[in-house]
mmCIF file of C-alpha atoms in Angstrom:
data_model
loop_
_atom_site.group_PDB
_atom_site.id
_atom_site.type_symbol
_atom_site.label_atom_id
_atom_site.label_comp_id
_atom_site.label_asym_id
_atom_site.label_seq_id
_atom_site.Cartn_x
_atom_site.Cartn_y
_atom_site.Cartn_z
ATOM 1 C CA MET S 1 165.716 29.587 188.272
ATOM 2 C CA ARG S 2 165.101 28.301 184.755
ATOM 3 C CA VAL S 3 164.809 30.547 181.687
ATOM 4 C CA HIS S 4 164.128 29.282 178.170
ATOM 5 C CA VAL S 5 165.563 31.310 175.274
ATOM 6 C CA VAL S 6 164.462 31.242 171.616
ATOM 7 C CA SER S 7 165.454 33.143 168.501
ATOM 8 C CA ASP S 8 164.548 33.068 164.814
ATOM 9 C CA VAL S 9 161.062 31.742 165.396
ATOM 10 C CA HIS S 10 160.079 32.548 161.791
ATOM 11 C CA GLY S 11 156.436 31.585 162.067
ATOM 12 C CA ASN S 12 156.775 28.480 164.252
ATOM 13 C CA SER S 13 153.825 29.259 166.523
ATOM 14 C CA ARG S 14 153.115 25.592 167.241
ATOM 15 C CA ASP S 15 156.395 24.971 169.055
ATOM 16 C CA LEU S 16 156.462 28.497 170.480
ATOM 17 C CA ALA S 17 153.281 27.711 172.432
ATOM 18 C CA ALA S 18 155.204 25.001 174.319
ATOM 19 C CA ALA S 19 158.567 26.794 174.536
ATOM 20 C CA GLY S 20 157.965 28.072 178.065
ATOM 21 C CA THR S 21 156.905 24.722 179.533
ATOM 22 C CA GLY S 22 158.857 24.075 182.727
ATOM 23 C CA ALA S 23 160.487 27.509 182.712
ATOM 24 C CA ASP S 24 160.090 30.492 185.016
ATOM 25 C CA ALA S 25 160.321 32.847 182.024
ATOM 26 C CA LEU S 26 160.745 32.848 178.245
ATOM 27 C CA VAL S 27 163.203 35.125 176.439
ATOM 28 C CA CYS S 28 162.732 35.729 172.706
ATOM 29 C CA LEU S 29 165.525 37.272 170.652
ATOM 30 C CA GLY S 30 163.441 38.159 167.627
ATOM 31 C CA ASP S 31 162.786 37.320 164.008
ATOM 32 C CA LEU S 32 159.191 36.247 164.504
ATOM 33 C CA VAL S 33 158.219 36.879 160.889
ATOM 34 C CA LEU S 34 158.612 34.226 158.189
ATOM 35 C CA PHE S 35 159.133 35.972 154.870
ATOM 36 C CA LEU S 36 161.017 33.192 153.093
ATOM 37 C CA ASP S 37 162.083 29.762 154.370
ATOM 38 C CA TYR S 38 165.468 28.843 152.893
ATOM 39 C CA ALA S 39 164.893 25.148 153.677
ATOM 40 C CA ASP S 40 161.274 24.896 152.492
ATOM 41 C CA HIS S 41 160.582 27.288 149.630
ATOM 42 C CA SER S 42 156.827 26.793 149.943
ATOM 43 C CA ARG S 43 156.652 28.512 153.351
ATOM 44 C CA GLY S 44 156.475 32.235 154.024
ATOM 45 C CA ILE S 45 155.023 35.488 152.763
ATOM 46 C CA PHE S 46 157.057 35.515 149.531
ATOM 47 C CA PRO S 47 156.013 32.066 148.227
ATOM 48 C CA ASP S 48 152.419 32.707 149.315
ATOM 49 C CA LEU S 49 152.439 35.655 146.927
ATOM 50 C CA PHE S 50 154.709 34.459 144.108
ATOM 51 C CA GLY S 51 154.947 30.674 144.362
ATOM 52 C CA ALA S 52 157.590 28.209 145.510
ATOM 53 C CA ALA S 53 159.463 28.238 142.184
ATOM 54 C CA ASN S 54 160.130 31.984 142.395
ATOM 55 C CA ALA S 55 161.029 31.611 146.065
ATOM 56 C CA GLY S 56 163.557 28.913 145.153
ATOM 57 C CA ALA S 57 165.056 31.128 142.460
ATOM 58 C CA LEU S 58 165.406 33.996 144.944
ATOM 59 C CA VAL S 59 167.101 31.742 147.504
ATOM 60 C CA GLU S 60 169.526 30.474 144.854
ATOM 61 C CA LEU S 61 170.500 33.999 143.832
ATOM 62 C CA ARG S 62 170.946 35.197 147.403
ATOM 63 C CA THR S 63 172.988 32.134 148.346
ATOM 64 C CA ALA S 64 175.258 32.791 145.367
ATOM 65 C CA ARG S 65 175.567 36.410 146.583
ATOM 66 C CA ARG S 66 174.066 37.628 143.312
ATOM 67 C CA PHE S 67 172.194 40.307 145.211
ATOM 68 C CA GLU S 68 171.505 42.654 142.320
ATOM 69 C CA GLU S 69 169.946 39.810 140.307
ATOM 70 C CA ALA S 70 167.899 38.859 143.365
ATOM 71 C CA ARG S 71 166.682 42.441 143.703
ATOM 72 C CA GLU S 72 165.833 42.520 139.997
ATOM 73 C CA LEU S 73 163.750 39.353 140.380
ATOM 74 C CA GLY S 74 161.991 40.931 143.332
ATOM 75 C CA ARG S 75 161.369 44.172 141.437
ATOM 76 C CA ARG S 76 159.845 42.255 138.529
ATOM 77 C CA LEU S 77 157.544 40.179 140.725
ATOM 78 C CA TRP S 78 156.471 43.105 142.865
ATOM 79 C CA GLY S 79 155.961 45.177 139.738
ATOM 80 C CA GLU S 80 153.539 42.586 138.439
ATOM 81 C CA LEU S 81 151.652 42.767 141.738
ATOM 82 C CA ASP S 82 151.651 46.567 141.631
ATOM 83 C CA GLY S 83 150.091 46.310 138.206
ATOM 84 C CA THR S 84 147.004 44.765 139.793
ATOM 85 C CA GLY S 85 146.440 47.943 141.797
ATOM 86 C CA VAL S 86 147.314 46.302 145.115
ATOM 87 C CA SER S 87 149.817 48.100 147.355
ATOM 88 C CA ARG S 88 152.793 45.896 148.206
ATOM 89 C CA GLU S 89 153.102 47.623 151.581
ATOM 90 C CA SER S 90 149.541 46.739 152.503
ATOM 91 C CA VAL S 91 149.975 43.142 151.330
ATOM 92 C CA ILE S 92 153.163 42.637 153.363
ATOM 93 C CA GLU S 93 151.798 44.361 156.441
ATOM 94 C CA GLY S 94 148.609 42.315 156.307
ATOM 95 C CA ALA S 95 150.619 39.082 156.136
ATOM 96 C CA VAL S 96 152.917 40.188 158.958
ATOM 97 C CA ARG S 97 149.937 41.141 161.098
ATOM 98 C CA ARG S 98 148.415 37.694 160.653
ATOM 99 C CA GLN S 99 151.667 36.078 161.741
ATOM 100 C CA TYR S 100 152.095 38.427 164.713
ATOM 101 C CA ALA S 101 148.556 37.779 165.950
ATOM 102 C CA GLU S 102 149.255 34.050 166.066
ATOM 103 C CA LEU S 103 152.791 34.286 167.443
ATOM 104 C CA PHE S 104 152.210 36.817 170.214
ATOM 105 C CA ALA S 105 149.186 34.801 171.353
ATOM 106 C CA ALA S 106 151.538 31.813 171.767
ATOM 107 C CA PHE S 107 153.913 33.611 174.154
ATOM 108 C CA PRO S 108 153.661 32.377 177.767
ATOM 109 C CA THR S 109 153.685 34.674 180.779
ATOM 110 C CA PRO S 110 156.196 36.087 181.461
ATOM 111 C CA THR S 111 157.979 36.623 178.151
ATOM 112 C CA TYR S 112 160.776 39.132 177.578
ATOM 113 C CA ALA S 113 161.317 39.877 173.887
ATOM 114 C CA THR S 114 163.384 42.019 171.551
ATOM 115 C CA TYR S 115 163.266 42.563 167.788
ATOM 116 C CA GLY S 116 165.068 40.696 165.037
ATOM 117 C CA ASN S 117 166.191 42.222 161.763
ATOM 118 C CA VAL S 118 163.109 40.947 159.880
ATOM 119 C CA ASP S 119 160.643 42.263 162.455
ATOM 120 C CA ILE S 120 158.581 45.465 162.235
ATOM 121 C CA PRO S 121 158.884 47.129 165.663
ATOM 122 C CA ARG S 122 156.068 49.647 165.176
ATOM 123 C CA LEU S 123 153.528 46.802 165.046
ATOM 124 C CA TRP S 124 154.607 45.050 168.252
ATOM 125 C CA PRO S 125 152.677 47.267 170.714
ATOM 126 C CA GLU S 126 149.429 46.187 169.048
ATOM 127 C CA TYR S 127 150.077 42.499 169.720
ATOM 128 C CA ALA S 128 152.185 42.311 172.890
ATOM 129 C CA GLU S 129 149.874 41.192 175.674
ATOM 130 C CA PRO S 130 150.334 42.223 179.342
ATOM 131 C CA GLY S 131 152.540 39.193 180.064
ATOM 132 C CA THR S 132 155.018 40.134 177.310
ATOM 133 C CA THR S 133 157.661 42.798 177.969
ATOM 134 C CA VAL S 134 159.360 44.261 174.891
ATOM 135 C CA LEU S 135 162.855 45.658 175.442
ATOM 136 C CA ASP S 136 165.405 47.288 173.128
ATOM 137 C CA GLY S 137 168.427 49.048 174.599
ATOM 138 C CA GLN S 138 166.978 48.303 178.033
ATOM 139 C CA ARG S 139 167.542 46.109 181.099
ATOM 140 C CA VAL S 140 165.342 43.973 183.313
ATOM 141 C CA GLU S 141 165.921 41.773 186.357
ATOM 142 C CA ILE S 142 164.894 38.124 186.023
ATOM 143 C CA GLY S 143 165.387 35.872 189.008
ATOM 144 C CA GLY S 144 168.011 38.099 190.589
ATOM 145 C CA ARG S 145 170.105 38.490 187.428
ATOM 146 C CA VAL S 146 170.201 41.563 185.190
ATOM 147 C CA PHE S 147 169.391 40.928 181.532
ATOM 148 C CA GLY S 148 170.123 43.518 178.848
ATOM 149 C CA PHE S 149 168.344 43.508 175.477
ATOM 150 C CA VAL S 150 169.380 44.976 172.134
ATOM 151 C CA GLY S 151 167.291 44.194 169.070
ATOM 152 C CA GLY S 152 167.628 44.547 165.323
ATOM 153 C CA GLY S 153 170.463 44.005 162.884
ATOM 154 C CA LEU S 154 173.074 46.037 161.032
ATOM 155 C CA ALA S 155 172.847 47.243 157.430
ATOM 156 C CA THR S 156 173.329 44.502 154.802
ATOM 157 C CA PRO S 157 172.685 43.991 151.067
ATOM 158 C CA MET S 158 169.568 42.022 152.112
ATOM 159 C CA ARG S 159 167.885 45.275 153.267
ATOM 160 C CA THR S 160 165.675 43.620 155.856
ATOM 161 C CA PRO S 161 163.100 45.736 157.740
ATOM 162 C CA TYR S 162 164.877 46.451 161.031
ATOM 163 C CA GLU S 163 168.470 47.197 160.067
ATOM 164 C CA ILE S 164 170.062 50.170 161.810
ATOM 165 C CA SER S 165 173.394 51.987 161.602
ATOM 166 C CA ASP S 166 176.461 50.830 163.490
ATOM 167 C CA ASP S 167 176.373 54.015 165.570
ATOM 168 C CA GLU S 168 172.732 53.543 166.566
ATOM 169 C CA TYR S 169 173.379 49.933 167.485
ATOM 170 C CA ALA S 170 176.473 50.879 169.518
ATOM 171 C CA ALA S 171 174.440 53.500 171.410
ATOM 172 C CA LYS S 172 171.915 50.846 172.455
ATOM 173 C CA ILE S 173 174.702 48.527 173.603
ATOM 174 C CA GLU S 174 176.161 51.372 175.663
ATOM 175 C CA ALA S 175 172.740 52.197 177.146
ATOM 176 C CA VAL S 176 172.406 48.628 178.425
ATOM 177 C CA GLY S 177 175.739 48.831 180.272
ATOM 178 C CA GLU S 178 176.947 46.104 182.613
ATOM 179 C CA VAL S 179 174.609 43.125 182.869
ATOM 180 C CA ASP S 180 174.753 39.468 183.810
ATOM 181 C CA VAL S 181 173.176 38.266 180.560
ATOM 182 C CA LEU S 182 173.469 40.280 177.345
ATOM 183 C CA CYS S 183 170.649 39.337 174.933
ATOM 184 C CA THR S 184 170.862 40.418 171.295
ATOM 185 C CA HIS S 185 169.511 39.224 167.980
ATOM 186 C CA ILE S 186 172.827 39.342 166.121
ATOM 187 C CA PRO S 187 176.122 37.838 167.332
ATOM 188 C CA PRO S 188 179.325 39.627 168.283
ATOM 189 C CA ASP S 189 181.688 40.143 165.367
ATOM 190 C CA VAL S 190 183.514 36.822 165.691
ATOM 191 C CA PRO S 191 184.012 34.967 162.367
ATOM 192 C CA GLU S 192 183.059 31.495 163.553
ATOM 193 C CA LEU S 193 179.862 32.843 165.133
ATOM 194 C CA CYS S 194 178.919 34.848 162.023
ATOM 195 C CA TYR S 195 179.533 32.330 159.230
ATOM 196 C CA ASP S 196 176.472 30.378 158.065
ATOM 197 C CA THR S 197 177.628 27.009 156.756
ATOM 198 C CA VAL S 198 174.490 26.382 154.667
ATOM 199 C CA ALA S 199 173.962 29.875 153.227
ATOM 200 C CA ARG S 200 177.760 29.954 152.722
ATOM 201 C CA ARG S 201 178.192 33.541 153.775
ATOM 202 C CA PHE S 202 179.152 35.695 156.729
ATOM 203 C CA GLU S 203 176.227 37.399 158.427
ATOM 204 C CA ARG S 204 176.953 40.747 160.058
ATOM 205 C CA GLY S 205 178.008 40.638 163.672
ATOM 206 C CA SER S 206 178.516 43.656 165.903
ATOM 207 C CA ALA S 207 181.931 45.062 166.786
ATOM 208 C CA ALA S 208 180.270 47.178 169.498
ATOM 209 C CA LEU S 209 178.782 44.043 171.040
ATOM 210 C CA LEU S 210 182.177 42.315 170.965
ATOM 211 C CA HIS S 211 183.748 45.343 172.660
ATOM 212 C CA ALA S 212 181.046 45.341 175.352
ATOM 213 C CA ILE S 213 181.625 41.649 176.027
ATOM 214 C CA ARG S 214 185.361 42.244 176.462
ATOM 215 C CA THR S 215 184.952 45.300 178.679
ATOM 216 C CA THR S 216 181.824 44.598 180.772
ATOM 217 C CA ARG S 217 182.273 40.784 180.920
ATOM 218 C CA PRO S 218 178.701 39.514 181.250
ATOM 219 C CA ARG S 219 178.287 35.889 182.268
ATOM 220 C CA TYR S 220 176.484 35.140 179.031
ATOM 221 C CA SER S 221 176.047 36.681 175.605
ATOM 222 C CA LEU S 222 172.977 35.093 174.003
ATOM 223 C CA PHE S 223 171.955 35.654 170.372
ATOM 224 C CA GLY S 224 170.597 34.005 167.216
ATOM 225 C CA HIS S 225 170.397 35.336 163.633
ATOM 226 C CA VAL S 226 172.914 32.897 162.097
ATOM 227 C CA HIS S 227 170.859 29.782 161.438
ATOM 228 C CA GLN S 228 173.686 27.277 160.865
ATOM 229 C CA PRO S 229 176.800 28.808 162.446
ATOM 230 C CA LEU S 230 180.281 27.379 162.128
ATOM 231 C CA ALA S 231 180.433 27.470 165.947
ATOM 232 C CA ARG S 232 177.446 27.645 168.289
ATOM 233 C CA ARG S 233 179.419 28.794 171.319
ATOM 234 C CA VAL S 234 182.683 30.601 171.913
ATOM 235 C CA ARG S 235 184.197 31.765 175.180
ATOM 236 C CA ILE S 236 185.509 35.327 175.287
ATOM 237 C CA GLY S 237 187.289 35.916 178.562
ATOM 238 C CA GLY S 238 184.776 34.974 181.228
ATOM 239 C CA THR S 239 181.761 35.286 178.909
ATOM 240 C CA GLU S 240 180.029 32.298 177.363
ATOM 241 C CA CYS S 241 178.796 33.416 173.926
ATOM 242 C CA VAL S 242 175.957 31.155 172.763
ATOM 243 C CA ASN S 243 173.878 30.989 169.602
ATOM 244 C CA VAL S 244 170.584 29.770 171.101
ATOM 245 C CA GLY S 245 169.554 28.054 167.874
ATOM 246 C CA HIS S 246 167.240 28.343 164.882
ATOM 247 C CA PHE S 247 163.914 27.802 166.637
ATOM 248 C CA ASN S 248 161.942 27.597 163.396
ATOM 249 C CA ALA S 249 163.847 24.428 162.524
ATOM 250 C CA THR S 250 164.457 22.866 165.950
ATOM 251 C CA GLY S 251 161.390 23.874 167.968
ATOM 252 C CA THR S 252 163.625 23.563 171.036
ATOM 253 C CA PRO S 253 164.575 26.454 173.341
ATOM 254 C CA TYR S 254 168.002 27.006 174.858
ATOM 255 C CA VAL S 255 167.894 26.436 178.637
ATOM 256 C CA LEU S 256 169.596 28.776 181.094
ATOM 257 C CA GLU S 257 169.575 27.686 184.767
ATOM 258 C CA TRP S 258 171.018 29.056 187.972
#
């Protein structure tokens, strides 16, 4: 059995269309939307609306952890757009819908997917085709192994669209229970898995996920979210914890075989 796993697709529909080649199934761990590319400030919804220079300024402020200044820049730019009589919600949703139409069409059959923190879950049912199964706090059997899926992220100063409370996230982890492969968007709360060496900050990992790994001991814990982690894999007891990679940048899926 061969399963390909991707995360943090961020608009890379070209490589996504080939990500399932040679695999029995594709697993996607979320973050389909590209709002702002930290490596290329000309790509994404934000620079399409406000230009690459403003996108670069926003990235610089966020990287320096000057979050209030970043929010102020955003408020000013969005305020200028609001002044034209255009609803920011409709503009963002329209851009997200265009990306989702292209990305979901690229998924092979079968695909098993969960949400990332920048995704908008309420839109997924409109674009998920029959060969794509969306799971969040749920389990599915793939090739004789049980996979559990938990999507979304935890609350941060970035205020991305699908951030939930620690308690809600923990409840989804508990609902999944014992599985062979635990698939999440965010990593367990382990410093070397959570630190992004390029953004120079710790992303939020889940203590509930770490507890589940220690107590239920899945064979694998697979996740993404941290684009350039200090460590891509860490072993916790008998569990191999693996960051499957920043698919937007690499275009290469992680391969799981048994």
